[in-house]
mmCIF file of N, CA and C in Angstrom:
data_model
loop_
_atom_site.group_PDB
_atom_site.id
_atom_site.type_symbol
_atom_site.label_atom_id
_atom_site.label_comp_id
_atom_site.label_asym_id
_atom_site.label_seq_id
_atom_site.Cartn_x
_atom_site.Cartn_y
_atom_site.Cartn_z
ATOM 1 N N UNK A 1 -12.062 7.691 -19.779
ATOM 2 C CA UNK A 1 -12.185 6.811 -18.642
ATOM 3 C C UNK A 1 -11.000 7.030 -17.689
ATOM 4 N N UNK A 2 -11.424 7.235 -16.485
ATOM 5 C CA UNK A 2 -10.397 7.188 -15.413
ATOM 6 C C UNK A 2 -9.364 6.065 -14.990
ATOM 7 N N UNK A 3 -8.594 5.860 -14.743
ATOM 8 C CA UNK A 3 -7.932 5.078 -14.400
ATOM 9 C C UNK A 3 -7.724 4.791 -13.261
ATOM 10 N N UNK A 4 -7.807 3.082 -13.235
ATOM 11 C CA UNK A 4 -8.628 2.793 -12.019
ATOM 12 C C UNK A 4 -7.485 1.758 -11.222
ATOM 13 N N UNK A 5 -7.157 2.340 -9.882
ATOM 14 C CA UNK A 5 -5.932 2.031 -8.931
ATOM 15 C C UNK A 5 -6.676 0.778 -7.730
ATOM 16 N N UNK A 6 -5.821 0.426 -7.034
ATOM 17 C CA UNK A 6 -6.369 -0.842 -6.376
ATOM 18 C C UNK A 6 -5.134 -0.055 -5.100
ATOM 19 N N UNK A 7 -5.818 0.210 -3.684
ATOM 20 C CA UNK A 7 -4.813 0.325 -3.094
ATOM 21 C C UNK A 7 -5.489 -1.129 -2.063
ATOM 22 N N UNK A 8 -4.212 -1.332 -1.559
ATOM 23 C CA UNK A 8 -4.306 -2.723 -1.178
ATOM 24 C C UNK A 8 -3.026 -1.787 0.575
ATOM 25 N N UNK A 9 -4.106 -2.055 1.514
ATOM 26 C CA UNK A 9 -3.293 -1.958 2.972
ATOM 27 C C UNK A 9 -3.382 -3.518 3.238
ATOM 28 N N UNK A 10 -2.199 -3.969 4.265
ATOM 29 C CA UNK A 10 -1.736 -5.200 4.629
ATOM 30 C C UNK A 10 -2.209 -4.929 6.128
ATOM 31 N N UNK A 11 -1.334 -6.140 6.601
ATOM 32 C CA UNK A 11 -1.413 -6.063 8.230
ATOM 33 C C UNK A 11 -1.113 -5.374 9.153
ATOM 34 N N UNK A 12 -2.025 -5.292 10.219
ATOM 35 C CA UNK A 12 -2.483 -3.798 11.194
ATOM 36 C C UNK A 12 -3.218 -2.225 10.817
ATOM 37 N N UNK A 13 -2.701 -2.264 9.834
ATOM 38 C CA UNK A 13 -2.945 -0.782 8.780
ATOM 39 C C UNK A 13 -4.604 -0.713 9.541
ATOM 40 N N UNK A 14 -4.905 -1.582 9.932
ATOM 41 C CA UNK A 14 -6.796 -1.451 10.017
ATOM 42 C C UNK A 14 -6.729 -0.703 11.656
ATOM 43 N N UNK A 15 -5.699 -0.886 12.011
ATOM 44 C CA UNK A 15 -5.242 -0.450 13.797
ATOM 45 C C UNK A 15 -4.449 0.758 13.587
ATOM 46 N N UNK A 16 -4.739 1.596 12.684
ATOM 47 C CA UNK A 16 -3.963 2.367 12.713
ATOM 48 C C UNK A 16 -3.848 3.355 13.718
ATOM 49 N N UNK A 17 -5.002 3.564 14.011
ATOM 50 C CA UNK A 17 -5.184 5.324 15.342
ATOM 51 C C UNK A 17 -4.628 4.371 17.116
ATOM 52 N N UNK A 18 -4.472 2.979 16.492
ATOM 53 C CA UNK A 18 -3.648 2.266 18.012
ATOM 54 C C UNK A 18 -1.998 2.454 18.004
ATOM 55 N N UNK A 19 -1.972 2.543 16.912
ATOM 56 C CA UNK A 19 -0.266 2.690 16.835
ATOM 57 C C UNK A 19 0.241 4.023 17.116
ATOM 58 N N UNK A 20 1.718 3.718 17.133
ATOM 59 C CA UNK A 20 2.000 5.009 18.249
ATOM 60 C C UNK A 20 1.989 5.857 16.931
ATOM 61 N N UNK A 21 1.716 7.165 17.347
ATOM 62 C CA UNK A 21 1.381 8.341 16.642
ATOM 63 C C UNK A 21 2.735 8.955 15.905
ATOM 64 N N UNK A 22 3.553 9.067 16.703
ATOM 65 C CA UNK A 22 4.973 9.593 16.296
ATOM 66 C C UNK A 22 5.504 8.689 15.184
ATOM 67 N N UNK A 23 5.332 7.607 14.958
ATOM 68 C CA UNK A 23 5.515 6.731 14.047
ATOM 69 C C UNK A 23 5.044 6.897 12.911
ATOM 70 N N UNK A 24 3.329 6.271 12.766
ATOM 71 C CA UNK A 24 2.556 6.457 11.778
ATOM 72 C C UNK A 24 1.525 7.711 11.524
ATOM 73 N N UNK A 25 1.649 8.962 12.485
ATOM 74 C CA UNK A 25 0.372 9.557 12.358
ATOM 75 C C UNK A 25 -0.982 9.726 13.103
ATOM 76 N N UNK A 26 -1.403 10.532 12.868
ATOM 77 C CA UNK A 26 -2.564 10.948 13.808
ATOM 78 C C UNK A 26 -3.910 10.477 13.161
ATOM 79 N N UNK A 27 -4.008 10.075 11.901
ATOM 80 C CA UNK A 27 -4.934 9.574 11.096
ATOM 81 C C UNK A 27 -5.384 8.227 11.742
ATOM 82 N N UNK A 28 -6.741 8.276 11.785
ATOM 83 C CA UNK A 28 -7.183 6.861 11.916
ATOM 84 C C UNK A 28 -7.654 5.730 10.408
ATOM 85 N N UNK A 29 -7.581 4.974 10.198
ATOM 86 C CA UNK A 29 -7.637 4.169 8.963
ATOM 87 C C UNK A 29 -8.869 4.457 7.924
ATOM 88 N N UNK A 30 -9.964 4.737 8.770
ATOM 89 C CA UNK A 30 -11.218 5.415 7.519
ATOM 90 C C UNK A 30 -10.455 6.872 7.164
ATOM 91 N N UNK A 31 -9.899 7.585 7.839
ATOM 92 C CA UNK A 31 -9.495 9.214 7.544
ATOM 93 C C UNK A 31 -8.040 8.788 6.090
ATOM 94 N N UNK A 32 -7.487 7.743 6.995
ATOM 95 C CA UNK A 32 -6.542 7.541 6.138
ATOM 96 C C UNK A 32 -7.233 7.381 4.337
ATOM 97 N N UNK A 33 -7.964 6.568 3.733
ATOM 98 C CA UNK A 33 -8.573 6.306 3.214
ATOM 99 C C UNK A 33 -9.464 7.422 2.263
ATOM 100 N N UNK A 34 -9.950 7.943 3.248
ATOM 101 C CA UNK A 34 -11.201 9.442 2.600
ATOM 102 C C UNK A 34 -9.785 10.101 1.895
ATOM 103 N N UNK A 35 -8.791 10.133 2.750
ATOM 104 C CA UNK A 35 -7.589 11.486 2.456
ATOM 105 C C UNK A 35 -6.558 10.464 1.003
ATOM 106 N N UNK A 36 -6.625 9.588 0.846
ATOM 107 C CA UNK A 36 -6.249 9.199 -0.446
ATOM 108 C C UNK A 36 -7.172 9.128 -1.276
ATOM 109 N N UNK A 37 -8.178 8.973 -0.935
ATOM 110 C CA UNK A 37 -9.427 8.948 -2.217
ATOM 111 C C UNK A 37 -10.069 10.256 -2.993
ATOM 112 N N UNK A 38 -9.432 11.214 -1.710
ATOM 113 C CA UNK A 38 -9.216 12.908 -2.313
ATOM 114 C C UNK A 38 -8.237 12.955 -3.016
ATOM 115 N N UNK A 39 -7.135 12.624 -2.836
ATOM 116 C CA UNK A 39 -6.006 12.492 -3.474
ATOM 117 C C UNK A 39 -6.039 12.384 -4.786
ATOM 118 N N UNK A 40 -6.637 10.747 -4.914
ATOM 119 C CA UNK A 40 -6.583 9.932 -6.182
ATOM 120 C C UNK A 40 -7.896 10.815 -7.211
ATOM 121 N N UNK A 41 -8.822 11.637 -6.607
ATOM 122 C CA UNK A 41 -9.876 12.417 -7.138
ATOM 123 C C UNK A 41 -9.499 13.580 -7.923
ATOM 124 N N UNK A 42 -8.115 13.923 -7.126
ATOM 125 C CA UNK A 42 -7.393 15.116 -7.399
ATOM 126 C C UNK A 42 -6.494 14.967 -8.609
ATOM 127 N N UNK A 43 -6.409 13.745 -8.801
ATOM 128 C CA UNK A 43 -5.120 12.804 -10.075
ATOM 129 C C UNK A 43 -6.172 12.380 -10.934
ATOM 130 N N UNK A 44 -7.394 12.670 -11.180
ATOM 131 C CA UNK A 44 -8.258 11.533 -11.724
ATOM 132 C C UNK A 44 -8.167 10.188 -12.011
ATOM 133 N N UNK A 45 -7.771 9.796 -10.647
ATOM 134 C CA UNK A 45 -8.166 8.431 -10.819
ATOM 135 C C UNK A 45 -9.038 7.797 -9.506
ATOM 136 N N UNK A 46 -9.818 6.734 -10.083
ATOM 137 C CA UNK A 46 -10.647 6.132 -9.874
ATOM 138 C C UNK A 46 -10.001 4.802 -8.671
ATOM 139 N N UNK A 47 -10.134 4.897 -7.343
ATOM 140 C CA UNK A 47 -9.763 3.889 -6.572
ATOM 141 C C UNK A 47 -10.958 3.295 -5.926
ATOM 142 N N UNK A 48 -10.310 1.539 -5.503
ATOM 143 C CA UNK A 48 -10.737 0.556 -4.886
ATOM 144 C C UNK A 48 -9.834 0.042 -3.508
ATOM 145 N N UNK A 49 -10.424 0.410 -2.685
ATOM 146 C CA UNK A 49 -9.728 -0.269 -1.483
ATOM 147 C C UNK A 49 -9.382 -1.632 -0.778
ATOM 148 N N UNK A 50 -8.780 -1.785 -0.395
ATOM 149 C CA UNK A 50 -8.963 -3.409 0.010
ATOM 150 C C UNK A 50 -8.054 -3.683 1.375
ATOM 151 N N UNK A 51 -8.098 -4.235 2.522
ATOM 152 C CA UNK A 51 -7.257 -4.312 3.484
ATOM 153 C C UNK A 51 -7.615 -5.711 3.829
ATOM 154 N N UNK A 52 -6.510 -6.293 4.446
ATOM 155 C CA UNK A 52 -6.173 -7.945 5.195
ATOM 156 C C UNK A 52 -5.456 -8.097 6.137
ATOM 157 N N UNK A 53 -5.354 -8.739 7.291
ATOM 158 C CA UNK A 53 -4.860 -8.918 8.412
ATOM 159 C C UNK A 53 -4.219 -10.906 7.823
ATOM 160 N N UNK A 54 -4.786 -11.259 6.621
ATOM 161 C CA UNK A 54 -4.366 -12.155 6.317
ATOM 162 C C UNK A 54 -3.856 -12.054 4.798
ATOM 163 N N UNK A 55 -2.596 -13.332 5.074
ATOM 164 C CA UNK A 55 -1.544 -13.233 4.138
ATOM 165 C C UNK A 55 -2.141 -13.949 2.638
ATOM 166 N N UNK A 56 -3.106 -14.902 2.849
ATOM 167 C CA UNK A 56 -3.583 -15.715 2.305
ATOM 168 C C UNK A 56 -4.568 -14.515 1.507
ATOM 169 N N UNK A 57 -5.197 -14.071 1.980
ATOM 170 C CA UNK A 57 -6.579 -13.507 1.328
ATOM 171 C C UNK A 57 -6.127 -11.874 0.521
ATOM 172 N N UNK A 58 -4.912 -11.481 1.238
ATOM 173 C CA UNK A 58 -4.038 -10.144 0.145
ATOM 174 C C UNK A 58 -3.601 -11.210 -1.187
ATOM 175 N N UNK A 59 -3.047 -11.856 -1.088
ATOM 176 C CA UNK A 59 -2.308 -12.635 -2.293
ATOM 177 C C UNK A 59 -3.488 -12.787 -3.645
ATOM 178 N N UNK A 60 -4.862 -13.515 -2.742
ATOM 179 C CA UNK A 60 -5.942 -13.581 -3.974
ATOM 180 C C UNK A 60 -6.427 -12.496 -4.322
ATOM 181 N N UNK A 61 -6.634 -11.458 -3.443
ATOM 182 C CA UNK A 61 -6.888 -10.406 -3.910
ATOM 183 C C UNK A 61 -6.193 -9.709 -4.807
ATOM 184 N N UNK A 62 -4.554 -9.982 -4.653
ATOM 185 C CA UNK A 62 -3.604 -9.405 -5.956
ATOM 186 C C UNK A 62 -4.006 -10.451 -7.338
ATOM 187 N N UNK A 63 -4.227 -11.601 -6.649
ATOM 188 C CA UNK A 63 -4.495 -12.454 -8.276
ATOM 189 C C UNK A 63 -5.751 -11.958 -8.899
ATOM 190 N N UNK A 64 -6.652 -11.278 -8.397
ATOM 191 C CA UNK A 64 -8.394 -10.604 -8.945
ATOM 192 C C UNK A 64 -7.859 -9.141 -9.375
ATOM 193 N N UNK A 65 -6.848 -8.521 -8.767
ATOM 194 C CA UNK A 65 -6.952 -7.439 -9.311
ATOM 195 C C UNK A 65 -6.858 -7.092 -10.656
ATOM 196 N N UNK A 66 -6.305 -7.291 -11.547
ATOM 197 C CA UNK A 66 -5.982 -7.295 -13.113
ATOM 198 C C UNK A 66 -7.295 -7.233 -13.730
ATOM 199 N N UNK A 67 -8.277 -7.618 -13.313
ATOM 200 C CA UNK A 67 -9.916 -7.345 -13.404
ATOM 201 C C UNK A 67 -10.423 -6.574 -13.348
ATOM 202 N N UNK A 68 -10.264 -5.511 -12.399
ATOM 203 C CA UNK A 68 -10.659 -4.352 -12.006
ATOM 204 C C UNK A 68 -9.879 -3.359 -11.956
ATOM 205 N N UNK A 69 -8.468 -3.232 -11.769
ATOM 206 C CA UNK A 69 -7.830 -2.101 -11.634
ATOM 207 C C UNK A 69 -6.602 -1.945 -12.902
ATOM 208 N N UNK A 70 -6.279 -0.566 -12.942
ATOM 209 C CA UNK A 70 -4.554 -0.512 -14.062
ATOM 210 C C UNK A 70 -3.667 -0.197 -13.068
ATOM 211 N N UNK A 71 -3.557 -0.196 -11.489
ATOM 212 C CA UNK A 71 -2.590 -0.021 -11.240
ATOM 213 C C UNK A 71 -2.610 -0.505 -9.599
ATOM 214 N N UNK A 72 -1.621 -0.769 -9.415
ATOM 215 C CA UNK A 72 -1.579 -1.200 -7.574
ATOM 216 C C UNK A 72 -0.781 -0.361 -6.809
ATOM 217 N N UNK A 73 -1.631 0.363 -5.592
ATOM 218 C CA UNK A 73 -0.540 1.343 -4.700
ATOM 219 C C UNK A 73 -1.038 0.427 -3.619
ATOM 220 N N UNK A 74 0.141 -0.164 -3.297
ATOM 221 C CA UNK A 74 0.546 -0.994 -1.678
ATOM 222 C C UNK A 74 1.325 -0.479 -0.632
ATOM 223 N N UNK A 75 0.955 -0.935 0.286
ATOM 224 C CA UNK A 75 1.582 -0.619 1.542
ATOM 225 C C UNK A 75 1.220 -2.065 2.300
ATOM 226 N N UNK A 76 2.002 -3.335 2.224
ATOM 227 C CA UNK A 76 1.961 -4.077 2.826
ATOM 228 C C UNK A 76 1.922 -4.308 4.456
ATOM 229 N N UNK A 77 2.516 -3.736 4.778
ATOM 230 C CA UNK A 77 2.838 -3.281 6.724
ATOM 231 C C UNK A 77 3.921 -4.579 6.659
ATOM 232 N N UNK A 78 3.984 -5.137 7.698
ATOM 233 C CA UNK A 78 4.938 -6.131 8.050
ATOM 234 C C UNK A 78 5.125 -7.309 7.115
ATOM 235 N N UNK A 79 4.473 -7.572 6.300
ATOM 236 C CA UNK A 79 4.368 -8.562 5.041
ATOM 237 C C UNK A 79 5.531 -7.882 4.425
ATOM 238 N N UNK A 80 6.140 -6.218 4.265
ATOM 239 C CA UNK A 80 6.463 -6.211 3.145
ATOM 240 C C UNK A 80 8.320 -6.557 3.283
ATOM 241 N N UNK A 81 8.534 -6.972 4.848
ATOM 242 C CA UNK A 81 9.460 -7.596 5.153
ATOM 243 C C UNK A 81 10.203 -9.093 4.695
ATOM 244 N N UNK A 82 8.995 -9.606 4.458
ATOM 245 C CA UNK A 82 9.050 -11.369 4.687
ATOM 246 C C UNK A 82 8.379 -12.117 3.782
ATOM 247 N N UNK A 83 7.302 -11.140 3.432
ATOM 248 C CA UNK A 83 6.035 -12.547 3.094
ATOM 249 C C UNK A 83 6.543 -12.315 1.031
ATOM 250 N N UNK A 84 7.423 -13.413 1.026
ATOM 251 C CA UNK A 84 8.148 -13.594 -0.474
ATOM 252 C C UNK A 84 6.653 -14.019 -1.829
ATOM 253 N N UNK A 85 5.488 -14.643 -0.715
ATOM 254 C CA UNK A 85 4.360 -14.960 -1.549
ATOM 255 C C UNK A 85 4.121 -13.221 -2.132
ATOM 256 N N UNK A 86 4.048 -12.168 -1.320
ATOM 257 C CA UNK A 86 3.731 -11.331 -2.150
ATOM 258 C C UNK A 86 4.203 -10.716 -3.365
ATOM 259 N N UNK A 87 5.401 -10.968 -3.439
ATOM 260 C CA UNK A 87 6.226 -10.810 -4.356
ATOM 261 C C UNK A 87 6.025 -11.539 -5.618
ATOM 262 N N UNK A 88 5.908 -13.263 -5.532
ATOM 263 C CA UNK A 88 4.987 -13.475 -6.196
ATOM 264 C C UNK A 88 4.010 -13.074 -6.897
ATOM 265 N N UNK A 89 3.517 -12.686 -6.028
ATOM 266 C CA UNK A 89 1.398 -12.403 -6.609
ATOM 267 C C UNK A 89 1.753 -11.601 -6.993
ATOM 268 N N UNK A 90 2.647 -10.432 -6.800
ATOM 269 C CA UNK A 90 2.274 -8.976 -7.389
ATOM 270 C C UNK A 90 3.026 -9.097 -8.762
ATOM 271 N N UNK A 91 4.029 -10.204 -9.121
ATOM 272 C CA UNK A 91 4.479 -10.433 -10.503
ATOM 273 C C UNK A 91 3.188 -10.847 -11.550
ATOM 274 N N UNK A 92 2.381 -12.241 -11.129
ATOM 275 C CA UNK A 92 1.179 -12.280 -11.181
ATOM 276 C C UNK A 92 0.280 -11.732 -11.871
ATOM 277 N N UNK A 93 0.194 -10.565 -11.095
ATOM 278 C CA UNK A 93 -0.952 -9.943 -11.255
ATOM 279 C C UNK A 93 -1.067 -8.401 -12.417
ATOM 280 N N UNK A 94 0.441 -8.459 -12.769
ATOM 281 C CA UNK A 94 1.138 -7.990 -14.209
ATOM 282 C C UNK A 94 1.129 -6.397 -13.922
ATOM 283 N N UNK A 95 0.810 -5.959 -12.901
ATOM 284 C CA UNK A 95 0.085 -4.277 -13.052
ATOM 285 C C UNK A 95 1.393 -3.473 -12.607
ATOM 286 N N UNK A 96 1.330 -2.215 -12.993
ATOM 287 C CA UNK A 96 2.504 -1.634 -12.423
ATOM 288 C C UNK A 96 2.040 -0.968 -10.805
ATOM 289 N N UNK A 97 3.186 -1.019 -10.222
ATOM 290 C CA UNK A 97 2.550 -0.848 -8.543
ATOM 291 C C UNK A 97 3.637 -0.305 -7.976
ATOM 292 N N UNK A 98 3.161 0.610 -6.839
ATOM 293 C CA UNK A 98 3.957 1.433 -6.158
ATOM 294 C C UNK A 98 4.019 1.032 -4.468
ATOM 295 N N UNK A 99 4.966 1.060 -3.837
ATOM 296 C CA UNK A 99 5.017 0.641 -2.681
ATOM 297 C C UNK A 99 4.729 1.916 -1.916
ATOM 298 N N UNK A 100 4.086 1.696 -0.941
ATOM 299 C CA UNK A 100 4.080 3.141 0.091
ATOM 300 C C UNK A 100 3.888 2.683 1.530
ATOM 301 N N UNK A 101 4.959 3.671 2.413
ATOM 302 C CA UNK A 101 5.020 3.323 3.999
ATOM 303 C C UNK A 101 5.032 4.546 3.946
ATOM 304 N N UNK A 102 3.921 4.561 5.923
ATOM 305 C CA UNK A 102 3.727 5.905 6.366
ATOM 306 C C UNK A 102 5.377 6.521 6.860
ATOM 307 N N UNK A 103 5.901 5.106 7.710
ATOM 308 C CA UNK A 103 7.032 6.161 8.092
ATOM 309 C C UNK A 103 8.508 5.646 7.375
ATOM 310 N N UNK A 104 9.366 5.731 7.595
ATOM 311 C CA UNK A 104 10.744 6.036 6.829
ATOM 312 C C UNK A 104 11.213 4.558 7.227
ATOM 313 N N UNK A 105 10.629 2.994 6.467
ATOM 314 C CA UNK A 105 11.486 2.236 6.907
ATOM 315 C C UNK A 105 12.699 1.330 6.832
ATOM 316 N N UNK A 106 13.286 2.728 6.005
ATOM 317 C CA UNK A 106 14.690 2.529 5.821
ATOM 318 C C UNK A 106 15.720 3.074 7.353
ATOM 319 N N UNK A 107 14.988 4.000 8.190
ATOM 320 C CA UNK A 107 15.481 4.406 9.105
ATOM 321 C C UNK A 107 15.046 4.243 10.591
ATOM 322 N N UNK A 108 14.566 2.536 10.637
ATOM 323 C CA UNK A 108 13.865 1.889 11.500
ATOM 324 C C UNK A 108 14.425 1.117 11.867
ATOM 325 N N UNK A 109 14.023 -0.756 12.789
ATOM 326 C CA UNK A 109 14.847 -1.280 12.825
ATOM 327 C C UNK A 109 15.319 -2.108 11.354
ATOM 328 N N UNK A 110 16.595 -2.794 11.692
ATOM 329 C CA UNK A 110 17.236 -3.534 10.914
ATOM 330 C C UNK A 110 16.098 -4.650 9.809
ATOM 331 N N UNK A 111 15.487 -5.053 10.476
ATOM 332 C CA UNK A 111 14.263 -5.983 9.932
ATOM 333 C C UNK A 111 13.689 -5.016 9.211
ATOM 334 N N UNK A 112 13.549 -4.291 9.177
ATOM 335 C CA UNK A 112 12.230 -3.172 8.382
ATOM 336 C C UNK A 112 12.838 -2.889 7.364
ATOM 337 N N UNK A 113 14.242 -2.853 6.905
ATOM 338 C CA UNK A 113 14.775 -2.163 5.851
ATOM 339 C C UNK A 113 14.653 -3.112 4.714
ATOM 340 N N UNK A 114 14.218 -4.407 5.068
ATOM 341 C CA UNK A 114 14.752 -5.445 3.406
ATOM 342 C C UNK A 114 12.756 -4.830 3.298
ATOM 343 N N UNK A 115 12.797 -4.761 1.897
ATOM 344 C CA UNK A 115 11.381 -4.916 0.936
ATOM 345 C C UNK A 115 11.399 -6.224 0.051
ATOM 346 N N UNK A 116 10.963 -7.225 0.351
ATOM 347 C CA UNK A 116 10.451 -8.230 -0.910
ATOM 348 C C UNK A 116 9.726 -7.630 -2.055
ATOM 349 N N UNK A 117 9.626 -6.717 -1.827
ATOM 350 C CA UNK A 117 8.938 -6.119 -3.442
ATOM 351 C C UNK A 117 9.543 -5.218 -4.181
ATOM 352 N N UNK A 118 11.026 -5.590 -3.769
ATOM 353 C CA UNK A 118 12.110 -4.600 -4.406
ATOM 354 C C UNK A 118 12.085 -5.410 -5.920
ATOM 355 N N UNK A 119 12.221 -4.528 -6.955
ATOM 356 C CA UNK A 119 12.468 -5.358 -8.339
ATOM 357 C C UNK A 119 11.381 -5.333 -8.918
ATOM 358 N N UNK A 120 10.059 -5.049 -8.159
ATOM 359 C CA UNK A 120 8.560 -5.934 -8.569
ATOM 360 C C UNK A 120 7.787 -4.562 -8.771
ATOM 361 N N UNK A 121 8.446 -3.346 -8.122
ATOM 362 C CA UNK A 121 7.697 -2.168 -7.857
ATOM 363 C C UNK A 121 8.216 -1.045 -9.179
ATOM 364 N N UNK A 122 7.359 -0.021 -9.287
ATOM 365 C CA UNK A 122 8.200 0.715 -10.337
ATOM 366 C C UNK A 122 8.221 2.210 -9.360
ATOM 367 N N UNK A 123 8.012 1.732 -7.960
ATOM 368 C CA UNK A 123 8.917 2.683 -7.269
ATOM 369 C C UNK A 123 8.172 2.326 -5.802
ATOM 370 N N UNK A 124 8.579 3.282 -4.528
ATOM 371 C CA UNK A 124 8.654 3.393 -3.139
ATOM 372 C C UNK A 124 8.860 4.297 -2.499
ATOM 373 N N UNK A 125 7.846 4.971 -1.632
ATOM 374 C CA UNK A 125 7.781 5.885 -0.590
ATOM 375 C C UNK A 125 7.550 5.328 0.702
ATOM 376 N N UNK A 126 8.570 6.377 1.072
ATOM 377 C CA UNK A 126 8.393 6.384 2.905
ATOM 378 C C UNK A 126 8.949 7.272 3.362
ATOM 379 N N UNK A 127 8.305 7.075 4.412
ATOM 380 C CA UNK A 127 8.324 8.480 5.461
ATOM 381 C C UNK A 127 7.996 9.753 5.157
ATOM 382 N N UNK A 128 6.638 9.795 4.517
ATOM 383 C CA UNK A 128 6.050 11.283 4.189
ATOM 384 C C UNK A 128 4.608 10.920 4.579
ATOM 385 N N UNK A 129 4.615 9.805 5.516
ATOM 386 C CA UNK A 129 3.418 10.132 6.193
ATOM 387 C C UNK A 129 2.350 9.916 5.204
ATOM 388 N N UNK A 130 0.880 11.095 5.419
ATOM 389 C CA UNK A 130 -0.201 10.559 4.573
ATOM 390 C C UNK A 130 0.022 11.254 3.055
ATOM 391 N N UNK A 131 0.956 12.338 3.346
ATOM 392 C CA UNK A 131 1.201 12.755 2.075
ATOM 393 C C UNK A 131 1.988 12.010 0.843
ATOM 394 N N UNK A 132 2.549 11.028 1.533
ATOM 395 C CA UNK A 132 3.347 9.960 0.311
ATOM 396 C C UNK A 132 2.551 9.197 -0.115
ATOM 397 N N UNK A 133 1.275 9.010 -0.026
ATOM 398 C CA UNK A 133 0.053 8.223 -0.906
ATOM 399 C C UNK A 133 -0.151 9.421 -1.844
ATOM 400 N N UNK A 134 -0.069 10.511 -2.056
ATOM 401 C CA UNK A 134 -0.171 11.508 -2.908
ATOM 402 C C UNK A 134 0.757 11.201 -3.970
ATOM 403 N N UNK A 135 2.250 11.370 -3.459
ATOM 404 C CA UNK A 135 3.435 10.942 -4.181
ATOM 405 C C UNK A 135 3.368 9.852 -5.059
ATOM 406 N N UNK A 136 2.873 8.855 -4.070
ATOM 407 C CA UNK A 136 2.870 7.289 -4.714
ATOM 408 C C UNK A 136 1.956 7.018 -5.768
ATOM 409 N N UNK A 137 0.648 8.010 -5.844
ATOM 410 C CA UNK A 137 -0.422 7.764 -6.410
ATOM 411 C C UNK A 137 0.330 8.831 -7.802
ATOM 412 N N UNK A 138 0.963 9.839 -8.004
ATOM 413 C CA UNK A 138 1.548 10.452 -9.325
ATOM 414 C C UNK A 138 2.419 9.607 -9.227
ATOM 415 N N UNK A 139 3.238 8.703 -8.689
ATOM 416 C CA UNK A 139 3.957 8.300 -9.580
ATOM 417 C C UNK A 139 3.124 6.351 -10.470
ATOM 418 N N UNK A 140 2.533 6.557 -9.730
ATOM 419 C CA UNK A 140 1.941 5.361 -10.138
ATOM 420 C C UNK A 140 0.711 5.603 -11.335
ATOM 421 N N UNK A 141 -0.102 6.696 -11.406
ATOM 422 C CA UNK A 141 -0.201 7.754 -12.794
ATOM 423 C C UNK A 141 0.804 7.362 -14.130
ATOM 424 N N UNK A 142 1.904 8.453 -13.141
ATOM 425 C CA UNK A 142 2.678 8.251 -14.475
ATOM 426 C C UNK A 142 3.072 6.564 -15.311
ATOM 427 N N UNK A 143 3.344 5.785 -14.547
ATOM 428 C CA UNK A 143 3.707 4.142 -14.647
ATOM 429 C C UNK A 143 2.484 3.670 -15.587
ATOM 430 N N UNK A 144 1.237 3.875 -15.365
ATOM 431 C CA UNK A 144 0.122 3.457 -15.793
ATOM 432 C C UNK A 144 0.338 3.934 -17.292
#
């Protein structure tokens, strides 16, 4: 049996081909998606997608995941600044999980550098673009 990942995009991630390109990429959010699900095909594992523009409805969705998936690759977007509920839920929801940002936001502004899901993650990529869902997805393999 494959092992079965839960990637969970946060807020805007659904706007992605609106955001500036030099930032996040030339990918629009279904491409984004097909190109990790090759990925995760390529790792044998088995993914479920899920995206929210709300803070409320990612959180339950981390409390359901333990149901369906062995592992969580996130990329919160601006939640993964602030929103301390996620941090929460993703204790919660017991799974081992990998953080992933398209671009480097350790080398962004000042606000972008704290992660609330520091401690909670059994690791974090950024700034490799669509190829760090590759990264994130072996290392979140291996964690599993």
């Amino acid at each position: 049996m494959k092992d079965r990942v839960a990637v969970m995009h946060g807020v805007n991630l659904d706007m992605l081909e609106r955001r500036p390109s030099d930032v996040y990429g030339e990918l629009s959010f279904p491409q984004l998606e097909r190109q990790i699900g090759k990925f995760a095909q390529e790792l044998g594992l088995e993914t479920r997608f899920f995206q929210s523009n709300f803070e409320g409805e990612f959180v339950e969705e981390l409390h359901r995941a333990a149901d369906y998936a062995d592992g969580l690759l996130l990329n919160p977007g601006a939640w993964t600044h602030y929103a301390w509920a996620l941090r929460d839920a993703l204790e919660i929801a017991g799974l081992p999980a990998v953080e992933v940002h398209l671009s480097d936001i350790s080398a962004r502004e000042e606000w972008r550098q704290l992660s609330v899901l520091e401690g909670v993650v059994v690791g974090r990529v950024k700034g490799q673009g669509v190829d760090g869902y590759h990264s994130a997805l072996q290392m979140l393999k291996e964690a599993m």
